[in-house]
């Protein structure tokens, strides 16, 4: 991962996606920002008890650090709905629109930054350079079990004409196999995923996401994984497993305005 600082914020970029000047992307850390208390740093999530003005200011900083654009935020529900909007839509998603209930977003509209907020769940960003379509997906264990990544690639194909073999993917910082402990996995996680179990009751959801993306048709070499565990790096990331009352970090991706 490439680490950058801008607007006094620290953020990561995926090496392959960073070679594409026509897109903007960033995985923000909690470094920088103006939140105090349990959400100290760059908390980008409303609804975790933080000061509203601080989150709004943090989001403005994040947009500037990412290179500009209008944020498109989702009301994430651990479901599998994918929100998509295209240049052909009569009315594109505007900054004033209410956040759609969805856990993934797909667009070909330049100047929009698709935001996924997390604190241990995966954010998985996708980009098809041939069709110039971006996606960002919130992928917790419920999303993984329901294969929301396969659904997102499906929307890119069906709605935007993307070919999976040209799509690039980046799996963001999230719970690693070191910390993804599921003591009740026998009742929570279907048996067909037990092959991803590590040790007694930990799971490797990074490998599962990689396999789901490959099954959707993405070439292995185009799938990047940050391999950074959110719970093991509390100075960099908010982690719900580490502290229930905490903030949210976020990943954004968008097509740059010409
Ligand atoms: Zn860990």
PDB file of C-alpha atoms and ligand atoms in Angstrom:
ATOM      1  CA  UNK A   1       0.000   0.000   0.000  1.00  0.00           C
ATOM      2  CA  UNK A   2       1.122   3.543  -0.717  1.00  0.00           C
ATOM      3  CA  UNK A   3       0.861   5.971   2.199  1.00  0.00           C
ATOM      4  CA  UNK A   4       0.239   9.628   1.421  1.00  0.00           C
ATOM      5  CA  UNK A   5      -0.418  12.789   3.401  1.00  0.00           C
ATOM      6  CA  UNK A   6      -2.510  15.701   2.185  1.00  0.00           C
ATOM      7  CA  UNK A   7      -4.589  18.297   4.047  1.00  0.00           C
ATOM      8  CA  UNK A   8      -2.763  17.009   7.168  1.00  0.00           C
ATOM      9  CA  UNK A   9      -4.562  13.656   6.688  1.00  0.00           C
ATOM     10  CA  UNK A  10      -2.874  10.317   6.225  1.00  0.00           C
ATOM     11  CA  UNK A  11      -4.370   7.902   3.718  1.00  0.00           C
ATOM     12  CA  UNK A  12      -3.485   4.782   1.764  1.00  0.00           C
ATOM     13  CA  UNK A  13      -3.782   3.975  -1.912  1.00  0.00           C
ATOM     14  CA  UNK A  14      -3.690   0.678  -3.777  1.00  0.00           C
ATOM     15  CA  UNK A  15      -0.576   0.566  -6.013  1.00  0.00           C
ATOM     16  CA  UNK A  16      -2.417  -0.529  -9.182  1.00  0.00           C
ATOM     17  CA  UNK A  17      -5.290   1.922  -8.794  1.00  0.00           C
ATOM     18  CA  UNK A  18      -2.794   4.717  -7.998  1.00  0.00           C
ATOM     19  CA  UNK A  19      -1.399   4.310 -11.526  1.00  0.00           C
ATOM     20  CA  UNK A  20      -4.719   5.450 -12.988  1.00  0.00           C
ATOM     21  CA  UNK A  21      -4.756   9.261 -13.230  1.00  0.00           C
ATOM     22  CA  UNK A  22      -8.380   9.252 -14.411  1.00  0.00           C
ATOM     23  CA  UNK A  23      -9.666   8.117 -11.012  1.00  0.00           C
ATOM     24  CA  UNK A  24      -9.449   9.354  -7.431  1.00  0.00           C
ATOM     25  CA  UNK A  25      -9.236   6.966  -4.531  1.00  0.00           C
ATOM     26  CA  UNK A  26      -8.180   6.967  -0.902  1.00  0.00           C
ATOM     27  CA  UNK A  27      -8.475   4.785   2.166  1.00  0.00           C
ATOM     28  CA  UNK A  28      -8.394   7.247   5.009  1.00  0.00           C
ATOM     29  CA  UNK A  29      -6.841   6.537   8.383  1.00  0.00           C
ATOM     30  CA  UNK A  30      -7.822   8.255  11.621  1.00  0.00           C
ATOM     31  CA  UNK A  31      -4.681  10.430  11.310  1.00  0.00           C
ATOM     32  CA  UNK A  32      -5.622  14.103  11.124  1.00  0.00           C
ATOM     33  CA  UNK A  33      -9.148  15.444  11.364  1.00  0.00           C
ATOM     34  CA  UNK A  34     -10.754  17.280  14.236  1.00  0.00           C
ATOM     35  CA  UNK A  35     -12.852  14.782  16.218  1.00  0.00           C
ATOM     36  CA  UNK A  36     -12.182  14.428  19.934  1.00  0.00           C
ATOM     37  CA  UNK A  37     -12.891  11.750  22.515  1.00  0.00           C
ATOM     38  CA  UNK A  38     -13.575   8.117  21.532  1.00  0.00           C
ATOM     39  CA  UNK A  39     -13.825   9.124  17.840  1.00  0.00           C
ATOM     40  CA  UNK A  40     -10.574  11.071  18.059  1.00  0.00           C
ATOM     41  CA  UNK A  41      -9.052  11.860  14.684  1.00  0.00           C
ATOM     42  CA  UNK A  42     -10.618  11.662  11.248  1.00  0.00           C
ATOM     43  CA  UNK A  43     -13.981  10.174  12.095  1.00  0.00           C
ATOM     44  CA  UNK A  44     -16.034  10.175   8.882  1.00  0.00           C
ATOM     45  CA  UNK A  45     -19.166   8.551  10.287  1.00  0.00           C
ATOM     46  CA  UNK A  46     -22.228  10.372  11.540  1.00  0.00           C
ATOM     47  CA  UNK A  47     -24.204   8.308  14.005  1.00  0.00           C
ATOM     48  CA  UNK A  48     -21.430   7.150  16.299  1.00  0.00           C
ATOM     49  CA  UNK A  49     -21.979   9.853  18.906  1.00  0.00           C
ATOM     50  CA  UNK A  50     -19.473  12.309  17.514  1.00  0.00           C
ATOM     51  CA  UNK A  51     -19.989  16.052  17.159  1.00  0.00           C
ATOM     52  CA  UNK A  52     -21.888  16.647  13.891  1.00  0.00           C
ATOM     53  CA  UNK A  53     -19.832  19.700  12.944  1.00  0.00           C
ATOM     54  CA  UNK A  54     -16.592  17.785  13.471  1.00  0.00           C
ATOM     55  CA  UNK A  55     -17.692  14.972  11.149  1.00  0.00           C
ATOM     56  CA  UNK A  56     -18.834  17.470   8.517  1.00  0.00           C
ATOM     57  CA  UNK A  57     -15.466  19.245   8.707  1.00  0.00           C
ATOM     58  CA  UNK A  58     -13.637  15.908   8.499  1.00  0.00           C
ATOM     59  CA  UNK A  59     -15.593  14.968   5.396  1.00  0.00           C
ATOM     60  CA  UNK A  60     -14.659  18.264   3.722  1.00  0.00           C
ATOM     61  CA  UNK A  61     -10.999  17.613   4.509  1.00  0.00           C
ATOM     62  CA  UNK A  62     -11.290  14.092   3.105  1.00  0.00           C
ATOM     63  CA  UNK A  63     -12.832  15.328  -0.141  1.00  0.00           C
ATOM     64  CA  UNK A  64     -10.049  17.862  -0.613  1.00  0.00           C
ATOM     65  CA  UNK A  65      -7.369  15.272   0.177  1.00  0.00           C
ATOM     66  CA  UNK A  66      -8.916  12.889  -2.355  1.00  0.00           C
ATOM     67  CA  UNK A  67      -8.690  15.522  -5.082  1.00  0.00           C
ATOM     68  CA  UNK A  68     -12.228  16.914  -4.998  1.00  0.00           C
ATOM     69  CA  UNK A  69     -15.688  15.718  -5.910  1.00  0.00           C
ATOM     70  CA  UNK A  70     -19.145  15.331  -4.429  1.00  0.00           C
ATOM     71  CA  UNK A  71     -19.508  12.594  -1.843  1.00  0.00           C
ATOM     72  CA  UNK A  72     -22.083   9.875  -2.443  1.00  0.00           C
ATOM     73  CA  UNK A  73     -22.817   8.230   0.909  1.00  0.00           C
ATOM     74  CA  UNK A  74     -24.962   5.206   1.653  1.00  0.00           C
ATOM     75  CA  UNK A  75     -27.134   4.221   4.557  1.00  0.00           C
ATOM     76  CA  UNK A  76     -25.300   0.936   5.094  1.00  0.00           C
ATOM     77  CA  UNK A  77     -27.386  -1.918   6.457  1.00  0.00           C
ATOM     78  CA  UNK A  78     -25.250  -5.090   6.102  1.00  0.00           C
ATOM     79  CA  UNK A  79     -27.598  -6.022   3.255  1.00  0.00           C
ATOM     80  CA  UNK A  80     -26.853  -6.708  -0.399  1.00  0.00           C
ATOM     81  CA  UNK A  81     -28.549  -3.809  -2.195  1.00  0.00           C
ATOM     82  CA  UNK A  82     -26.358  -2.023  -4.739  1.00  0.00           C
ATOM     83  CA  UNK A  83     -27.125   1.602  -5.582  1.00  0.00           C
ATOM     84  CA  UNK A  84     -26.158   2.569  -9.125  1.00  0.00           C
ATOM     85  CA  UNK A  85     -26.492   5.752 -11.122  1.00  0.00           C
ATOM     86  CA  UNK A  86     -25.208   6.577 -14.577  1.00  0.00           C
ATOM     87  CA  UNK A  87     -24.616   9.462 -16.914  1.00  0.00           C
ATOM     88  CA  UNK A  88     -27.802   8.442 -18.695  1.00  0.00           C
ATOM     89  CA  UNK A  89     -29.966   8.932 -15.623  1.00  0.00           C
ATOM     90  CA  UNK A  90     -32.209  11.943 -15.974  1.00  0.00           C
ATOM     91  CA  UNK A  91     -31.304  13.000 -12.472  1.00  0.00           C
ATOM     92  CA  UNK A  92     -27.961  11.932 -11.138  1.00  0.00           C
ATOM     93  CA  UNK A  93     -27.481  11.450  -7.457  1.00  0.00           C
ATOM     94  CA  UNK A  94     -27.009  14.960  -6.082  1.00  0.00           C
ATOM     95  CA  UNK A  95     -25.289  15.854  -2.823  1.00  0.00           C
ATOM     96  CA  UNK A  96     -28.702  16.808  -1.422  1.00  0.00           C
ATOM     97  CA  UNK A  97     -30.275  13.421  -2.125  1.00  0.00           C
ATOM     98  CA  UNK A  98     -30.943  11.274   0.952  1.00  0.00           C
ATOM     99  CA  UNK A  99     -28.508   8.428   1.444  1.00  0.00           C
ATOM    100  CA  UNK A 100     -29.891   5.310  -0.281  1.00  0.00           C
ATOM    101  CA  UNK A 101     -30.289   2.133   1.769  1.00  0.00           C
ATOM    102  CA  UNK A 102     -27.532   0.102   0.180  1.00  0.00           C
ATOM    103  CA  UNK A 103     -24.168  -1.485   0.847  1.00  0.00           C
ATOM    104  CA  UNK A 104     -22.621  -0.889  -2.523  1.00  0.00           C
ATOM    105  CA  UNK A 105     -22.540   1.910  -5.070  1.00  0.00           C
ATOM    106  CA  UNK A 106     -21.646   1.875  -8.766  1.00  0.00           C
ATOM    107  CA  UNK A 107     -21.323   4.779 -11.168  1.00  0.00           C
ATOM    108  CA  UNK A 108     -19.769   6.072 -14.371  1.00  0.00           C
ATOM    109  CA  UNK A 109     -20.453   9.712 -13.478  1.00  0.00           C
ATOM    110  CA  UNK A 110     -17.269  11.790 -13.111  1.00  0.00           C
ATOM    111  CA  UNK A 111     -16.835  14.069 -10.126  1.00  0.00           C
ATOM    112  CA  UNK A 112     -18.541  11.811  -7.573  1.00  0.00           C
ATOM    113  CA  UNK A 113     -16.753  10.083  -4.720  1.00  0.00           C
ATOM    114  CA  UNK A 114     -18.418   6.856  -3.591  1.00  0.00           C
ATOM    115  CA  UNK A 115     -17.874   6.595   0.169  1.00  0.00           C
ATOM    116  CA  UNK A 116     -17.972   3.445   2.262  1.00  0.00           C
ATOM    117  CA  UNK A 117     -17.476   3.784   6.017  1.00  0.00           C
ATOM    118  CA  UNK A 118     -16.190   0.966   8.143  1.00  0.00           C
ATOM    119  CA  UNK A 119     -14.679  -0.007  11.483  1.00  0.00           C
ATOM    120  CA  UNK A 120     -13.513  -3.630  10.881  1.00  0.00           C
ATOM    121  CA  UNK A 121     -15.736  -4.492   7.888  1.00  0.00           C
ATOM    122  CA  UNK A 122     -14.125  -4.507   4.463  1.00  0.00           C
ATOM    123  CA  UNK A 123     -14.489  -1.733   1.957  1.00  0.00           C
ATOM    124  CA  UNK A 124     -13.827  -3.201  -1.481  1.00  0.00           C
ATOM    125  CA  UNK A 125     -13.341  -0.840  -4.393  1.00  0.00           C
ATOM    126  CA  UNK A 126     -13.653  -1.840  -8.026  1.00  0.00           C
ATOM    127  CA  UNK A 127     -12.663  -0.078 -11.227  1.00  0.00           C
ATOM    128  CA  UNK A 128     -13.114  -0.997 -14.862  1.00  0.00           C
ATOM    129  CA  UNK A 129     -10.660   1.149 -16.852  1.00  0.00           C
ATOM    130  CA  UNK A 130     -12.165   0.130 -20.183  1.00  0.00           C
ATOM    131  CA  UNK A 131     -15.685   1.316 -19.382  1.00  0.00           C
ATOM    132  CA  UNK A 132     -14.576   3.858 -16.743  1.00  0.00           C
ATOM    133  CA  UNK A 133     -16.930   2.570 -14.081  1.00  0.00           C
ATOM    134  CA  UNK A 134     -16.191   2.604 -10.348  1.00  0.00           C
ATOM    135  CA  UNK A 135     -17.776   0.770  -7.438  1.00  0.00           C
ATOM    136  CA  UNK A 136     -17.334   0.746  -3.696  1.00  0.00           C
ATOM    137  CA  UNK A 137     -18.755  -2.013  -1.508  1.00  0.00           C
ATOM    138  CA  UNK A 138     -19.307  -2.440   2.236  1.00  0.00           C
ATOM    139  CA  UNK A 139     -18.555  -6.033   3.008  1.00  0.00           C
ATOM    140  CA  UNK A 140     -18.975  -7.308   6.542  1.00  0.00           C
ATOM    141  CA  UNK A 141     -19.364 -10.990   7.315  1.00  0.00           C
ATOM    142  CA  UNK A 142     -23.059 -10.859   6.412  1.00  0.00           C
ATOM    143  CA  UNK A 143     -22.191  -9.271   3.067  1.00  0.00           C
ATOM    144  CA  UNK A 144     -19.444 -11.824   2.518  1.00  0.00           C
ATOM    145  CA  UNK A 145     -21.776 -14.744   3.215  1.00  0.00           C
ATOM    146  CA  UNK A 146     -24.327 -13.236   0.804  1.00  0.00           C
ATOM    147  CA  UNK A 147     -21.611 -12.593  -1.823  1.00  0.00           C
ATOM    148  CA  UNK A 148     -22.285  -8.879  -2.173  1.00  0.00           C
ATOM    149  CA  UNK A 149     -19.040  -8.638  -4.163  1.00  0.00           C
ATOM    150  CA  UNK A 150     -20.410 -10.949  -6.839  1.00  0.00           C
ATOM    151  CA  UNK A 151     -23.567  -8.854  -6.947  1.00  0.00           C
ATOM    152  CA  UNK A 152     -21.582  -5.631  -7.372  1.00  0.00           C
ATOM    153  CA  UNK A 153     -19.599  -7.097 -10.274  1.00  0.00           C
ATOM    154  CA  UNK A 154     -22.940  -8.264 -11.718  1.00  0.00           C
ATOM    155  CA  UNK A 155     -24.329  -4.706 -11.634  1.00  0.00           C
ATOM    156  CA  UNK A 156     -21.191  -3.439 -13.346  1.00  0.00           C
ATOM    157  CA  UNK A 157     -21.719  -6.020 -16.101  1.00  0.00           C
ATOM    158  CA  UNK A 158     -25.462  -5.778 -16.547  1.00  0.00           C
ATOM    159  CA  UNK A 159     -25.983  -2.067 -16.154  1.00  0.00           C
ATOM    160  CA  UNK A 160     -22.691  -0.657 -17.437  1.00  0.00           C
ATOM    161  CA  UNK A 161     -21.429  -3.300 -19.864  1.00  0.00           C
ATOM    162  CA  UNK A 162     -18.238  -3.994 -17.912  1.00  0.00           C
ATOM    163  CA  UNK A 163     -16.208  -7.140 -18.523  1.00  0.00           C
ATOM    164  CA  UNK A 164     -14.982  -8.782 -15.297  1.00  0.00           C
ATOM    165  CA  UNK A 165     -11.615  -9.603 -16.839  1.00  0.00           C
ATOM    166  CA  UNK A 166     -10.754  -5.899 -17.039  1.00  0.00           C
ATOM    167  CA  UNK A 167     -11.968  -4.960 -13.540  1.00  0.00           C
ATOM    168  CA  UNK A 168      -9.402  -4.076 -10.867  1.00  0.00           C
ATOM    169  CA  UNK A 169     -10.170  -4.524  -7.167  1.00  0.00           C
ATOM    170  CA  UNK A 170      -8.802  -3.347  -3.836  1.00  0.00           C
ATOM    171  CA  UNK A 171      -9.702  -4.961  -0.499  1.00  0.00           C
ATOM    172  CA  UNK A 172      -9.320  -2.383   2.247  1.00  0.00           C
ATOM    173  CA  UNK A 173      -8.032  -2.545   5.827  1.00  0.00           C
ATOM    174  CA  UNK A 174     -10.411  -4.659   7.915  1.00  0.00           C
ATOM    175  CA  UNK A 175     -10.436  -7.515  10.420  1.00  0.00           C
ATOM    176  CA  UNK A 176      -7.671  -9.914   9.481  1.00  0.00           C
ATOM    177  CA  UNK A 177      -7.575 -13.644  10.186  1.00  0.00           C
ATOM    178  CA  UNK A 178      -5.693 -12.653  13.345  1.00  0.00           C
ATOM    179  CA  UNK A 179      -8.755 -10.932  14.812  1.00  0.00           C
ATOM    180  CA  UNK A 180     -11.868 -12.142  12.948  1.00  0.00           C
ATOM    181  CA  UNK A 181     -13.016 -14.386  15.758  1.00  0.00           C
ATOM    182  CA  UNK A 182     -16.494 -15.894  15.500  1.00  0.00           C
ATOM    183  CA  UNK A 183     -17.177 -17.921  18.603  1.00  0.00           C
ATOM    184  CA  UNK A 184     -20.717 -18.629  17.330  1.00  0.00           C
ATOM    185  CA  UNK A 185     -19.665 -19.429  13.798  1.00  0.00           C
ATOM    186  CA  UNK A 186     -21.591 -22.698  13.765  1.00  0.00           C
ATOM    187  CA  UNK A 187     -24.864 -20.776  13.991  1.00  0.00           C
ATOM    188  CA  UNK A 188     -23.784 -17.587  12.178  1.00  0.00           C
ATOM    189  CA  UNK A 189     -21.683 -18.685   9.226  1.00  0.00           C
ATOM    190  CA  UNK A 190     -22.963 -21.287   6.738  1.00  0.00           C
ATOM    191  CA  UNK A 191     -20.950 -24.475   6.637  1.00  0.00           C
ATOM    192  CA  UNK A 192     -19.809 -23.945   3.061  1.00  0.00           C
ATOM    193  CA  UNK A 193     -17.590 -21.120   4.347  1.00  0.00           C
ATOM    194  CA  UNK A 194     -15.962 -23.112   7.126  1.00  0.00           C
ATOM    195  CA  UNK A 195     -13.021 -23.793   4.843  1.00  0.00           C
ATOM    196  CA  UNK A 196     -11.976 -20.208   5.549  1.00  0.00           C
ATOM    197  CA  UNK A 197     -11.640 -21.003   9.240  1.00  0.00           C
ATOM    198  CA  UNK A 198      -8.198 -20.425  10.723  1.00  0.00           C
ATOM    199  CA  UNK A 199      -7.418 -22.151  13.999  1.00  0.00           C
ATOM    200  CA  UNK A 200     -10.357 -22.783  16.296  1.00  0.00           C
ATOM    201  CA  UNK A 201     -12.838 -20.038  15.410  1.00  0.00           C
ATOM    202  CA  UNK A 202     -11.121 -17.313  13.385  1.00  0.00           C
ATOM    203  CA  UNK A 203     -11.920 -16.679   9.716  1.00  0.00           C
ATOM    204  CA  UNK A 204      -9.948 -15.392   6.753  1.00  0.00           C
ATOM    205  CA  UNK A 205     -12.432 -13.071   5.077  1.00  0.00           C
ATOM    206  CA  UNK A 206      -9.678 -11.545   2.969  1.00  0.00           C
ATOM    207  CA  UNK A 207      -9.252 -14.878   1.171  1.00  0.00           C
ATOM    208  CA  UNK A 208     -13.001 -15.276   0.858  1.00  0.00           C
ATOM    209  CA  UNK A 209     -13.326 -11.873  -0.831  1.00  0.00           C
ATOM    210  CA  UNK A 210     -10.432 -12.682  -3.138  1.00  0.00           C
ATOM    211  CA  UNK A 211     -12.081 -15.987  -4.091  1.00  0.00           C
ATOM    212  CA  UNK A 212     -15.473 -14.344  -4.643  1.00  0.00           C
ATOM    213  CA  UNK A 213     -13.911 -11.733  -6.926  1.00  0.00           C
ATOM    214  CA  UNK A 214     -12.098 -14.449  -8.865  1.00  0.00           C
ATOM    215  CA  UNK A 215     -15.314 -16.431  -9.139  1.00  0.00           C
ATOM    216  CA  UNK A 216     -16.952 -13.286 -10.559  1.00  0.00           C
ATOM    217  CA  UNK A 217     -14.326 -13.318 -13.299  1.00  0.00           C
ATOM    218  CA  UNK A 218     -11.605 -10.952 -12.068  1.00  0.00           C
ATOM    219  CA  UNK A 219      -8.035 -12.065 -12.781  1.00  0.00           C
ATOM    220  CA  UNK A 220      -6.032 -12.821  -9.646  1.00  0.00           C
ATOM    221  CA  UNK A 221      -3.325 -10.294 -10.580  1.00  0.00           C
ATOM    222  CA  UNK A 222      -5.866  -7.450 -10.603  1.00  0.00           C
ATOM    223  CA  UNK A 223      -7.024  -8.063  -7.027  1.00  0.00           C
ATOM    224  CA  UNK A 224      -5.067  -6.127  -4.424  1.00  0.00           C
ATOM    225  CA  UNK A 225      -5.534  -6.706  -0.713  1.00  0.00           C
ATOM    226  CA  UNK A 226      -4.248  -4.213   1.827  1.00  0.00           C
ATOM    227  CA  UNK A 227      -3.480  -7.062   4.273  1.00  0.00           C
ATOM    228  CA  UNK A 228      -3.856  -4.539   7.087  1.00  0.00           C
ATOM    229  CA  UNK A 229      -5.895  -5.528  10.115  1.00  0.00           C
ATOM    230  CA  UNK A 230      -8.035  -2.723  11.526  1.00  0.00           C
ATOM    231  CA  UNK A 231      -8.015  -4.141  15.055  1.00  0.00           C
ATOM    232  CA  UNK A 232      -4.244  -4.626  15.143  1.00  0.00           C
ATOM    233  CA  UNK A 233      -3.537  -1.013  14.127  1.00  0.00           C
ATOM    234  CA  UNK A 234      -5.491   1.223  16.518  1.00  0.00           C
ATOM    235  CA  UNK A 235      -3.280   4.225  15.773  1.00  0.00           C
ATOM    236  CA  UNK A 236      -4.393   4.032  12.114  1.00  0.00           C
ATOM    237  CA  UNK A 237      -7.940   2.680  12.110  1.00  0.00           C
ATOM    238  CA  UNK A 238     -11.136   2.725  14.104  1.00  0.00           C
ATOM    239  CA  UNK A 239     -12.033  -0.782  15.226  1.00  0.00           C
ATOM    240  CA  UNK A 240     -15.435  -1.751  16.565  1.00  0.00           C
ATOM    241  CA  UNK A 241     -14.013  -4.989  17.934  1.00  0.00           C
ATOM    242  CA  UNK A 242     -11.401  -3.060  19.886  1.00  0.00           C
ATOM    243  CA  UNK A 243     -13.714  -0.305  21.179  1.00  0.00           C
ATOM    244  CA  UNK A 244     -17.498  -0.445  20.783  1.00  0.00           C
ATOM    245  CA  UNK A 245     -17.762   3.331  21.087  1.00  0.00           C
ATOM    246  CA  UNK A 246     -15.542   4.473  18.263  1.00  0.00           C
ATOM    247  CA  UNK A 247     -15.544   6.316  14.943  1.00  0.00           C
ATOM    248  CA  UNK A 248     -15.598   5.159  11.339  1.00  0.00           C
ATOM    249  CA  UNK A 249     -12.853   5.399   8.774  1.00  0.00           C
ATOM    250  CA  UNK A 250     -13.734   5.452   5.121  1.00  0.00           C
ATOM    251  CA  UNK A 251     -12.656   4.633   1.612  1.00  0.00           C
ATOM    252  CA  UNK A 252     -13.606   6.689  -1.423  1.00  0.00           C
ATOM    253  CA  UNK A 253     -13.292   6.100  -5.159  1.00  0.00           C
ATOM    254  CA  UNK A 254     -14.513   8.152  -8.084  1.00  0.00           C
ATOM    255  CA  UNK A 255     -13.840   9.125 -11.648  1.00  0.00           C
ATOM    256  CA  UNK A 256     -12.018  12.429 -11.922  1.00  0.00           C
ATOM    257  CA  UNK A 257     -13.739  15.285 -13.685  1.00  0.00           C
ATOM    258  CA  UNK A 258     -12.179  15.938 -17.066  1.00  0.00           C
TER     259      UNK A 258
HETATM  260 ZN1  LIG B   1      -5.630  -8.375  13.781  1.00  0.00          ZN
END
